[in-house]
Short mmCIF file of C-alpha atoms in Angstrom, two decimals:
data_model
loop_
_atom_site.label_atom_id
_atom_site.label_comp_id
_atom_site.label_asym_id
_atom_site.label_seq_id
_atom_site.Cartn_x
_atom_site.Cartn_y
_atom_site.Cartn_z
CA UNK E 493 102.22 108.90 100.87
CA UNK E 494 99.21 109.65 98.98
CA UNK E 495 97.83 113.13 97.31
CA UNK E 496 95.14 115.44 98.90
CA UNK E 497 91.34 114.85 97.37
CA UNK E 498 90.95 117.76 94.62
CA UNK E 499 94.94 118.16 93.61
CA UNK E 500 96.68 119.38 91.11
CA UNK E 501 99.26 117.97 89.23
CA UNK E 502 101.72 121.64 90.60
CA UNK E 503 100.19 120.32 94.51
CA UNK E 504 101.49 116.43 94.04
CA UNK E 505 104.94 118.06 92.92
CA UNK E 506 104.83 120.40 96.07
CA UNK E 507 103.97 117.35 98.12
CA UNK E 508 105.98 115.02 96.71
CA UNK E 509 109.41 117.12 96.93
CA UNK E 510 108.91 118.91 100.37
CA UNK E 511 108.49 114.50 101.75
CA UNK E 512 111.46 113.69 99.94
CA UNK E 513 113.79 116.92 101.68
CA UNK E 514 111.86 116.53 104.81
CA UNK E 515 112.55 112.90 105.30
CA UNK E 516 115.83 113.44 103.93
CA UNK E 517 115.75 111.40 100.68
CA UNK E 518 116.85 113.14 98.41
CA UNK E 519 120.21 113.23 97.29
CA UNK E 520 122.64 115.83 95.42
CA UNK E 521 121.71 118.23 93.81
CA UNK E 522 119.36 119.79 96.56
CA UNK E 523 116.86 120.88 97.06
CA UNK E 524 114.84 119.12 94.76
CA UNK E 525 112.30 120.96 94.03
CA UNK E 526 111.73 122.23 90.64
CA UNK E 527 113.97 119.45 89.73
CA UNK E 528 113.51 115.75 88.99
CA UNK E 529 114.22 114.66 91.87
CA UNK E 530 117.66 112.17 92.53
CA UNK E 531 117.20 110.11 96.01
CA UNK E 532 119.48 107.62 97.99
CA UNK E 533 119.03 104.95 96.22
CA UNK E 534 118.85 106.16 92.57
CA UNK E 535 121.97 103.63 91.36
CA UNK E 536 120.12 100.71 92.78
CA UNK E 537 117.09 101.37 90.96
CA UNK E 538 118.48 101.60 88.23
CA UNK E 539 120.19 98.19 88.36
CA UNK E 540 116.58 96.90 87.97
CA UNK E 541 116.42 97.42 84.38
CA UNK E 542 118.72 94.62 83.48
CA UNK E 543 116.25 92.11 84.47
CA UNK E 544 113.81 93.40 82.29
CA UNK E 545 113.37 91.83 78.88
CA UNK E 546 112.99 94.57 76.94
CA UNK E 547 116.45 96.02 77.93
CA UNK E 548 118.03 93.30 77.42
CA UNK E 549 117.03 93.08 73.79
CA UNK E 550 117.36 96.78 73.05
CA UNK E 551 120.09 98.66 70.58
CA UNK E 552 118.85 102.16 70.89
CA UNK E 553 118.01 103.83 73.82
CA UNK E 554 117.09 106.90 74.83
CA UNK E 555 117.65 108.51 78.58
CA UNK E 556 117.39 111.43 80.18
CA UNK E 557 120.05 113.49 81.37
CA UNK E 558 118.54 113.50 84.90
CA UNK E 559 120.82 112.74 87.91
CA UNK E 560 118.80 109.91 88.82
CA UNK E 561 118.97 108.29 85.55
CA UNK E 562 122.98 108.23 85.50
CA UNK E 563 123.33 104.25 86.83
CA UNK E 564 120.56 103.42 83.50
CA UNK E 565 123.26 105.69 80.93
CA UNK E 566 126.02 103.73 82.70
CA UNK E 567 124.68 100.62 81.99
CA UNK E 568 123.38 101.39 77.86
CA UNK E 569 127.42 101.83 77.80
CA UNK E 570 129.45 98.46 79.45
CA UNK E 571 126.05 96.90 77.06
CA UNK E 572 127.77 98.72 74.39
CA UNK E 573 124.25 99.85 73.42
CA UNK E 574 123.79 103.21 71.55
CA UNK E 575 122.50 105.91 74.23
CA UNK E 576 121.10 108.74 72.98
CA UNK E 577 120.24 111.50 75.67
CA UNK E 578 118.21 114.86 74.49
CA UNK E 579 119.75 117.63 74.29
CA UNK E 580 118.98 120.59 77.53
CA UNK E 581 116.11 121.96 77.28
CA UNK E 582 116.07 121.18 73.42
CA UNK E 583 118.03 124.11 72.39
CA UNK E 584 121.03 122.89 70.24
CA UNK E 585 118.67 120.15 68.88
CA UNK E 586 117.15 116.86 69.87
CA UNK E 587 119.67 113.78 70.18
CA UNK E 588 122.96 113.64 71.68
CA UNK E 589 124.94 110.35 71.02
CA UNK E 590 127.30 109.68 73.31
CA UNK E 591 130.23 107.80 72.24
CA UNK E 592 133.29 107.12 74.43
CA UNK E 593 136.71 106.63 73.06
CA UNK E 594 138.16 103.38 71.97
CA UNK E 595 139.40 101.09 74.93
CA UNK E 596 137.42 103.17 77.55
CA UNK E 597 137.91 102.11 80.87
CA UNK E 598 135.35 101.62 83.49
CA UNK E 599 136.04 104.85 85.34
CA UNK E 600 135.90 106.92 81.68
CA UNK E 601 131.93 104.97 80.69
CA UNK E 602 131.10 106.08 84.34
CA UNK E 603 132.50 109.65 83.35
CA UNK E 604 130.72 109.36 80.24
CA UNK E 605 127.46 108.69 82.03
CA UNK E 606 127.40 111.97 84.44
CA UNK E 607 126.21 114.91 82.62
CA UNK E 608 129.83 116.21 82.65
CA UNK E 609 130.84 112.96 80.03
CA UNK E 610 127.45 113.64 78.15
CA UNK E 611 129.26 117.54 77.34
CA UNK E 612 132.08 115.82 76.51
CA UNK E 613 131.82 112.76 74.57
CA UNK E 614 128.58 113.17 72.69
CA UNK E 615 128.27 114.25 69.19
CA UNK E 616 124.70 115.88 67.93
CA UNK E 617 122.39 113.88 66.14
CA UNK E 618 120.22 115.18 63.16
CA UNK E 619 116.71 114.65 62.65
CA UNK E 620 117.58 113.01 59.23
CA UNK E 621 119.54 110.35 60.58
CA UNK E 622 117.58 107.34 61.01
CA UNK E 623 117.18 106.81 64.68
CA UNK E 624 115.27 103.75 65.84
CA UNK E 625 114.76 103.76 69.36
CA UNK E 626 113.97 100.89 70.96
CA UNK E 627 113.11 101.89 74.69
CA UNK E 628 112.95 105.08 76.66
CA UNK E 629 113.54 106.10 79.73
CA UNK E 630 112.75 109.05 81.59
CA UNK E 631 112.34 111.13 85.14
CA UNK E 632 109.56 111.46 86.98
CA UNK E 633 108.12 113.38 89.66
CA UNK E 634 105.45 111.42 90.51
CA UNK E 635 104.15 108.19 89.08
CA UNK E 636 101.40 106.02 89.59
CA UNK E 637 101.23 102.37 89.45
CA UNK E 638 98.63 102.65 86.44
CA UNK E 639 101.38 104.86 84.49
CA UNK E 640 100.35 107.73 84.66
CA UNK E 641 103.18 110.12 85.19
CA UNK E 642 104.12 113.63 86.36
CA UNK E 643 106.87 115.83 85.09
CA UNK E 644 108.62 118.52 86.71
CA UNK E 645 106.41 120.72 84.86
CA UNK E 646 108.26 121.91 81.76
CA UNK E 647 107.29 119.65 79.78
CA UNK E 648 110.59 118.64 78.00
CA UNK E 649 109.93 114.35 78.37
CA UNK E 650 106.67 114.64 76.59
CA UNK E 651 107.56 117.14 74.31
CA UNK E 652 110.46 114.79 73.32
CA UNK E 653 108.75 111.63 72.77
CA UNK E 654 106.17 114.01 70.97
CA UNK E 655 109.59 114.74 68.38
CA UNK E 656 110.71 111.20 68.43
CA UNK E 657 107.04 110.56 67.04
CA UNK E 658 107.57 112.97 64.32
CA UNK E 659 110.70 111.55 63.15
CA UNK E 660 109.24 107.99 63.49
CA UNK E 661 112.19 107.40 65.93
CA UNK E 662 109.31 105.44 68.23
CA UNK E 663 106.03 104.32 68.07
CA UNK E 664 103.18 103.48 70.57
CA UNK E 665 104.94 100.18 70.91
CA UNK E 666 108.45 101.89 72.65
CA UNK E 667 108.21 100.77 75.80
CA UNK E 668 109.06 103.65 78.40
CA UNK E 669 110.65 103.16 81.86
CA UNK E 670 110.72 105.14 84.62
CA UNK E 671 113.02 105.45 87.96
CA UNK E 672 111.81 106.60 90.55
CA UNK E 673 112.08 106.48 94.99
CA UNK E 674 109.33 104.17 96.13
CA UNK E 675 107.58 107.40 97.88
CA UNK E 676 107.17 109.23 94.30
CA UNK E 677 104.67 105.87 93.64
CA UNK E 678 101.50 107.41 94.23
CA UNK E 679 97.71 107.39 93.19
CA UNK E 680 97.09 110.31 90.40
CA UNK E 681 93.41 110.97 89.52
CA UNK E 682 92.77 110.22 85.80
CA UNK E 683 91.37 113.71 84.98
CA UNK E 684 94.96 115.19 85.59
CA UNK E 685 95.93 113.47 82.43
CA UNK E 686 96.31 115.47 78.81
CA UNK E 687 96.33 113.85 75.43
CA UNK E 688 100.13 115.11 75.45
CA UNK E 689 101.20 113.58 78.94
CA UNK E 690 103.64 110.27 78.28
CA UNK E 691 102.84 107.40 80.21
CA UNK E 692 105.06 104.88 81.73
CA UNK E 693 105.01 101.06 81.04
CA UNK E 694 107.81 99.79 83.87
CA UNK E 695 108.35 101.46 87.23
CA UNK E 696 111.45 100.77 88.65
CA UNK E 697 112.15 101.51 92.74
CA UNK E 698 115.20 100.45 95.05
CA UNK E 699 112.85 97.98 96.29
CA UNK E 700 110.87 96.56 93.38
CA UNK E 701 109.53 96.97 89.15
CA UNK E 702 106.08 97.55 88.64
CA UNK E 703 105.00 96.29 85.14
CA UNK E 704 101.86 99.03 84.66
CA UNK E 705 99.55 97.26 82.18
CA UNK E 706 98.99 101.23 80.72
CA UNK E 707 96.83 100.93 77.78
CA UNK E 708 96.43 104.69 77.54
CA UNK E 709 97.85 105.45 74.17
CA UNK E 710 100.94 107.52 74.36
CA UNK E 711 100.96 111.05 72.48
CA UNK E 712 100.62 110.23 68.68
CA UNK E 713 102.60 113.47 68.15
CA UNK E 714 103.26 117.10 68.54
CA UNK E 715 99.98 118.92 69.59
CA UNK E 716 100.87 122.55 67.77
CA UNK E 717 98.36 124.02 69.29
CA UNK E 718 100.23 123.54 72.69
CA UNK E 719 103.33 125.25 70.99
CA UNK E 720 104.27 128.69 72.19
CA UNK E 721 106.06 131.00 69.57
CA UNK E 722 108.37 131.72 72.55
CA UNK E 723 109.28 127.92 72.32
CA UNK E 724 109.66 127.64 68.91
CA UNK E 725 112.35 130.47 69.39
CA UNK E 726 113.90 128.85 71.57
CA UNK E 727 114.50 125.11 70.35
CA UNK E 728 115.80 125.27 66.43
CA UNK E 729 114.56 121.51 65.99
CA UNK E 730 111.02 122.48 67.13
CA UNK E 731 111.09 124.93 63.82
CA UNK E 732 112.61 122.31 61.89
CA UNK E 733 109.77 120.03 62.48
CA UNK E 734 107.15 122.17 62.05
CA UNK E 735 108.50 123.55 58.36
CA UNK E 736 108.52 119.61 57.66
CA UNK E 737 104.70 119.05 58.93
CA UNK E 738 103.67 122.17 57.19
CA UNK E 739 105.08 120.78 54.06
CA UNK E 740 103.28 117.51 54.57
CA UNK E 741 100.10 119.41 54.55
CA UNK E 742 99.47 118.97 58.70
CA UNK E 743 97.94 121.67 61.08
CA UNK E 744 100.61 123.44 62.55
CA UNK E 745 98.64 126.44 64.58
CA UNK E 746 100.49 127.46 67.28
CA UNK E 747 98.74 128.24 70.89
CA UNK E 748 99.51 132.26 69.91
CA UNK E 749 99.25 132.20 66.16
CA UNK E 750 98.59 135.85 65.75
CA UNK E 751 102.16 136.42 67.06
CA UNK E 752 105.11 136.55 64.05
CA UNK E 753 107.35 133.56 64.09
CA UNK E 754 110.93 133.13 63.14
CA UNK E 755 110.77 132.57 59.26
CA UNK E 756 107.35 133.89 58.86
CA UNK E 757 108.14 136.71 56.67
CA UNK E 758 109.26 136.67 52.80
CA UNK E 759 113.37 135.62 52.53
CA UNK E 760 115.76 138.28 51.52
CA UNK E 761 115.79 139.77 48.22
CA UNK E 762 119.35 141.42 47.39
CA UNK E 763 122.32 139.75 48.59
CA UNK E 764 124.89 142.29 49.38
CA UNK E 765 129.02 141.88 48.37
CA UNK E 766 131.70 141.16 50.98
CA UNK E 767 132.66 144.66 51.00
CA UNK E 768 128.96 145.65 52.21
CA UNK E 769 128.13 142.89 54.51
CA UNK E 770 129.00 143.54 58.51
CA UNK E 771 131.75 142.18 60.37
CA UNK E 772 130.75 139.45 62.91
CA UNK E 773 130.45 141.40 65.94
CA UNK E 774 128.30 139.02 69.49
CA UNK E 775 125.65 140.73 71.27
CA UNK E 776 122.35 141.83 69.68
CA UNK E 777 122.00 144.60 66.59
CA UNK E 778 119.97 147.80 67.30
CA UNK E 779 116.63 148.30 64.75
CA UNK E 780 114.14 145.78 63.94
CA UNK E 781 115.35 142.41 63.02
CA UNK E 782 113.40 140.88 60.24
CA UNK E 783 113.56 136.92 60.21
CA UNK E 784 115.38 136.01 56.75
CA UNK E 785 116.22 132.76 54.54
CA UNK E 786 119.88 133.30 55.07
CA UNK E 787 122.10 131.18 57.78
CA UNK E 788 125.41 132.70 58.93
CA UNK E 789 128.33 129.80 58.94
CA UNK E 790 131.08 131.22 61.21
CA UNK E 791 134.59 129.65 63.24
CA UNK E 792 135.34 128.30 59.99
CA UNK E 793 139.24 127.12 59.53
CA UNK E 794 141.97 130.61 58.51
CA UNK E 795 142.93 128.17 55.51
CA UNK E 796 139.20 127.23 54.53
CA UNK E 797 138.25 127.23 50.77
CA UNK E 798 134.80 128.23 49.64
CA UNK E 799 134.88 125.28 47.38
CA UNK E 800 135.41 122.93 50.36
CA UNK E 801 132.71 124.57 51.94
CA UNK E 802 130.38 124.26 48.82
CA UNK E 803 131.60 120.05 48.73
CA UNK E 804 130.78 119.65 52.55
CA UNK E 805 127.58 121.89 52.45
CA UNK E 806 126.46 119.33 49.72
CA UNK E 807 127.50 116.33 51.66
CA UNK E 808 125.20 117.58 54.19
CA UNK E 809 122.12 118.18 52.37
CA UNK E 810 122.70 121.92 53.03
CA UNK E 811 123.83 123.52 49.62
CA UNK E 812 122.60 127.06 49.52
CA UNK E 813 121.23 128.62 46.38
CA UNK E 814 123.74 131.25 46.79
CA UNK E 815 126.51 132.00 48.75
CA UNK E 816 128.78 135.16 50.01
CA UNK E 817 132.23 134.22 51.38
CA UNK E 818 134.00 136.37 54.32
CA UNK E 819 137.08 134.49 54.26
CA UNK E 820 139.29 137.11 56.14
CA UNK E 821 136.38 136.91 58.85
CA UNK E 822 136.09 133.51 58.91
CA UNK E 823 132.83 132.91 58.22
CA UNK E 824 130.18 132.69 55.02
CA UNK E 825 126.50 133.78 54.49
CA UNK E 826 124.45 130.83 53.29
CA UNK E 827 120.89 131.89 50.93
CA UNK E 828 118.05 129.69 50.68
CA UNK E 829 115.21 130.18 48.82
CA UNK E 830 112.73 130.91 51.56
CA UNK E 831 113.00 130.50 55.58
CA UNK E 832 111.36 126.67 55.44
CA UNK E 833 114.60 125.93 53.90
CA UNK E 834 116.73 128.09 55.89
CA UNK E 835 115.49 126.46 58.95
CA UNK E 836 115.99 122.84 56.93
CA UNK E 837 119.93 123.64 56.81
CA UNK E 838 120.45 124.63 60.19
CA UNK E 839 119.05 121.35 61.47
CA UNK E 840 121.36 119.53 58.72
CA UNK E 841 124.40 121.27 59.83
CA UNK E 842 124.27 120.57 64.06
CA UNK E 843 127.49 119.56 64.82
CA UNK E 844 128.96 120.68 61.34
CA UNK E 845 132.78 120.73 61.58
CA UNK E 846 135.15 121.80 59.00
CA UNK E 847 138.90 120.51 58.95
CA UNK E 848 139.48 120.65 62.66
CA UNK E 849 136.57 123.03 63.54
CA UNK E 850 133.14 122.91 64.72
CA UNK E 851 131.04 125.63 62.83
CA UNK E 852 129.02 127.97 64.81
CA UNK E 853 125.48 127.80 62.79
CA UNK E 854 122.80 130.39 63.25
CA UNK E 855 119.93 132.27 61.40
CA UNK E 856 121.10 135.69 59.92
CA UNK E 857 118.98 138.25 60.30
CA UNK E 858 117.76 141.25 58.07
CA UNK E 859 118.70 144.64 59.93
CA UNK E 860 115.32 147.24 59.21
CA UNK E 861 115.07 150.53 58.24
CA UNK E 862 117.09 151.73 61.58
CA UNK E 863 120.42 149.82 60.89
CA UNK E 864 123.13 150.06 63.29
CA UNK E 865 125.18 152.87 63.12
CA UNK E 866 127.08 153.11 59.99
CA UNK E 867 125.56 150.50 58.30
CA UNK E 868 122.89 149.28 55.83
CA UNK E 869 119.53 148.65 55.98
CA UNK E 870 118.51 145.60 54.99
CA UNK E 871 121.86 143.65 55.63
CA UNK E 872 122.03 140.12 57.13
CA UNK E 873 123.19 139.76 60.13
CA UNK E 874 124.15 136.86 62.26
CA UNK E 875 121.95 136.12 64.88
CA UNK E 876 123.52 137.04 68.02
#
């Protein structure tokens, strides 16, 4: 099957899922569109990565948590190679490691594997630990033998490898590896590709591995200027990064610049008593929220001391400037000097546990003039 003359990228999607359905290819979960797609066949493609070299010789690898991907994950595990698998839709951070208990059995790696195990047995992974990845592997909606390679159209796989880049987790030479149903192996004109579209070096089918010669370097990093503010609210890490490039003197313009971001504006400056801060109450707070440099630490242990806090805040990399402790609610206001930092601690502390409990971790945020009813102006909040 190949593309209409004059298509675009959204039309080889279109065409490319309504074959798949139509011929009846494509496996659970259907439909497939506005998915990457999984097809009959998925598991045996994937069994085509073990004769590849670079596989074989890899410690760290990343995969997606696409369906089609699963038999790849499955394999990183009876290897007993580290598999790290992003996080959905970036929002908790980037990395997920997934680690399955001592003595698993077959049956609990191939539980591990499904997105179910990758909930359950994965711990987050901070952008200060040193990740090396040594091969990636992603979905695809369409590739071409040439490597050039089309996305479901979020952009999450390039925007990944764009992070990894950042954190010097890869480099341009990480090779990347696709799986994919021999239909989704089409021709895909040149002048669809952006300098932020990843490219593929191995193709792997049910019925054969294409070894794409692409010497198209891959992205060399995050293109800002491609960055929405909406995304930046959305994905934590993505702010984290950007506070770090910022610092290192690098453009960081966002596509809508003139739009206020989270930890744009100057950090608090009074930090009320127990007595006067708010109870932690979920769902949003009335007025205008004002983006602060103070992160709200909550589900902490009945028993917790603020000095074990202040000892595993410090083990972390996280230790406020100052800090207000709500004991009988659990929970404990953490200042920073300014929101760069703020943002900095959050990061730090994904997956932060204390005794027995993982810590919820969020940005507070500064209630405006019209606080909620009976109470303050100008009060941190936690963010809902």
């Amino acid at each position: 099957m190949e593309p209409r003359a004059g298509v675009s990228k959204q039309d080889i999607r279109e065409q490319i899922w309504d074959y798949m359905e139509s011929r009846n290819l494509a496996d659970f979960p259907r439909p497939v569109h506005h998915r990457i797609p999984n097809f009959k066949g998925s598991y045996l493609a994937c069994q085509n990565i073990k004769d590849l070299e670079v596989f074989a010789r890899t410690q760290e690898v990343k995969v997606d948590p696409d369906k089609p991907l699963e038999g790849v994950r499955l394999l990183a595990l009876q290897s007993k190679k580290t598999l790290l698998v992003p996080t959905p839709r970036l929002r908790t951070g980037l990395f997920n490691k997934i680690t399955p208990p001592p003595g698993a059995t077959k049956d609990i790696l191939r539980k591990c594997a499904t997105s179910q195990g990758v909930r359950n047995y994965s711990t987050p992974v901070g952008l200060d630990s040193r990740v090396l990845v040594d091969l990636v592997v992603v979905g695809s909606v369409a590739v071409s033998e040439k490597g050039w390679r089309i996305g479901k159209g979020e952009g999450y796989a390039d925007l990944e490898y764009a992070m990894m880049v950042s954190m010097g987790a890869v480099s341009q030479g990480t090779p990347v590896v696709t799986i994919v149903h021999d239909c989704q192996v089409v021709d895909i004109p040149e002048t669809l590709l952006e300098d932020h579209d990843l490219t593929v070096d191995y193709i792997l089918t049910p019925t054969r591995v294409v070894t794409t010669g692409c010497a198209r370097p891959k992205p060399a990093g995050i293109v800002w200027s491609k960055i929405s503010c909406e995304m930046m609210g959305k994905m934590p890490v993505l702010r984290s990064l950007r506070c770090r490039e910022e610092q290192a003197g690098k453009d960081v313009t966002l596509r809508d610049k003139h739009r206020s971001l989270p930890g744009a504006r100057a950090a608090l400056s009074t930090v009320r008593s127990p007595r006067e801060l708010p109870s932690l109450e979920s769902g949003s707070v009335p007025g205008e929220d004002v983006p602060s440099s103070t992160v709200y630490v909550g589900n902490l242990p009945r028993d917790a001391r603020v000095s074990e806090l202040k000892r595993a805040l410090s083990a972390r990399g996280a230790a406020p400037s100052r800090l207000t402790w709500q004991g009988p609610q659990r929970g404990a206001f953490l200042h920073y000097r300014d929101p760069a930092e703020a943002w900095q601690a959050i990061s730090r502390l994904q997956g932060f546990c204390l005794g027995a409990n993982t810590a919820r971790v969020a940005l507070a945020r500064q209630q405006g003039a019209s606080g909620p009813a009976g109470g303050r102006a100008g009060e941190p909040h936690p963010d809902p």
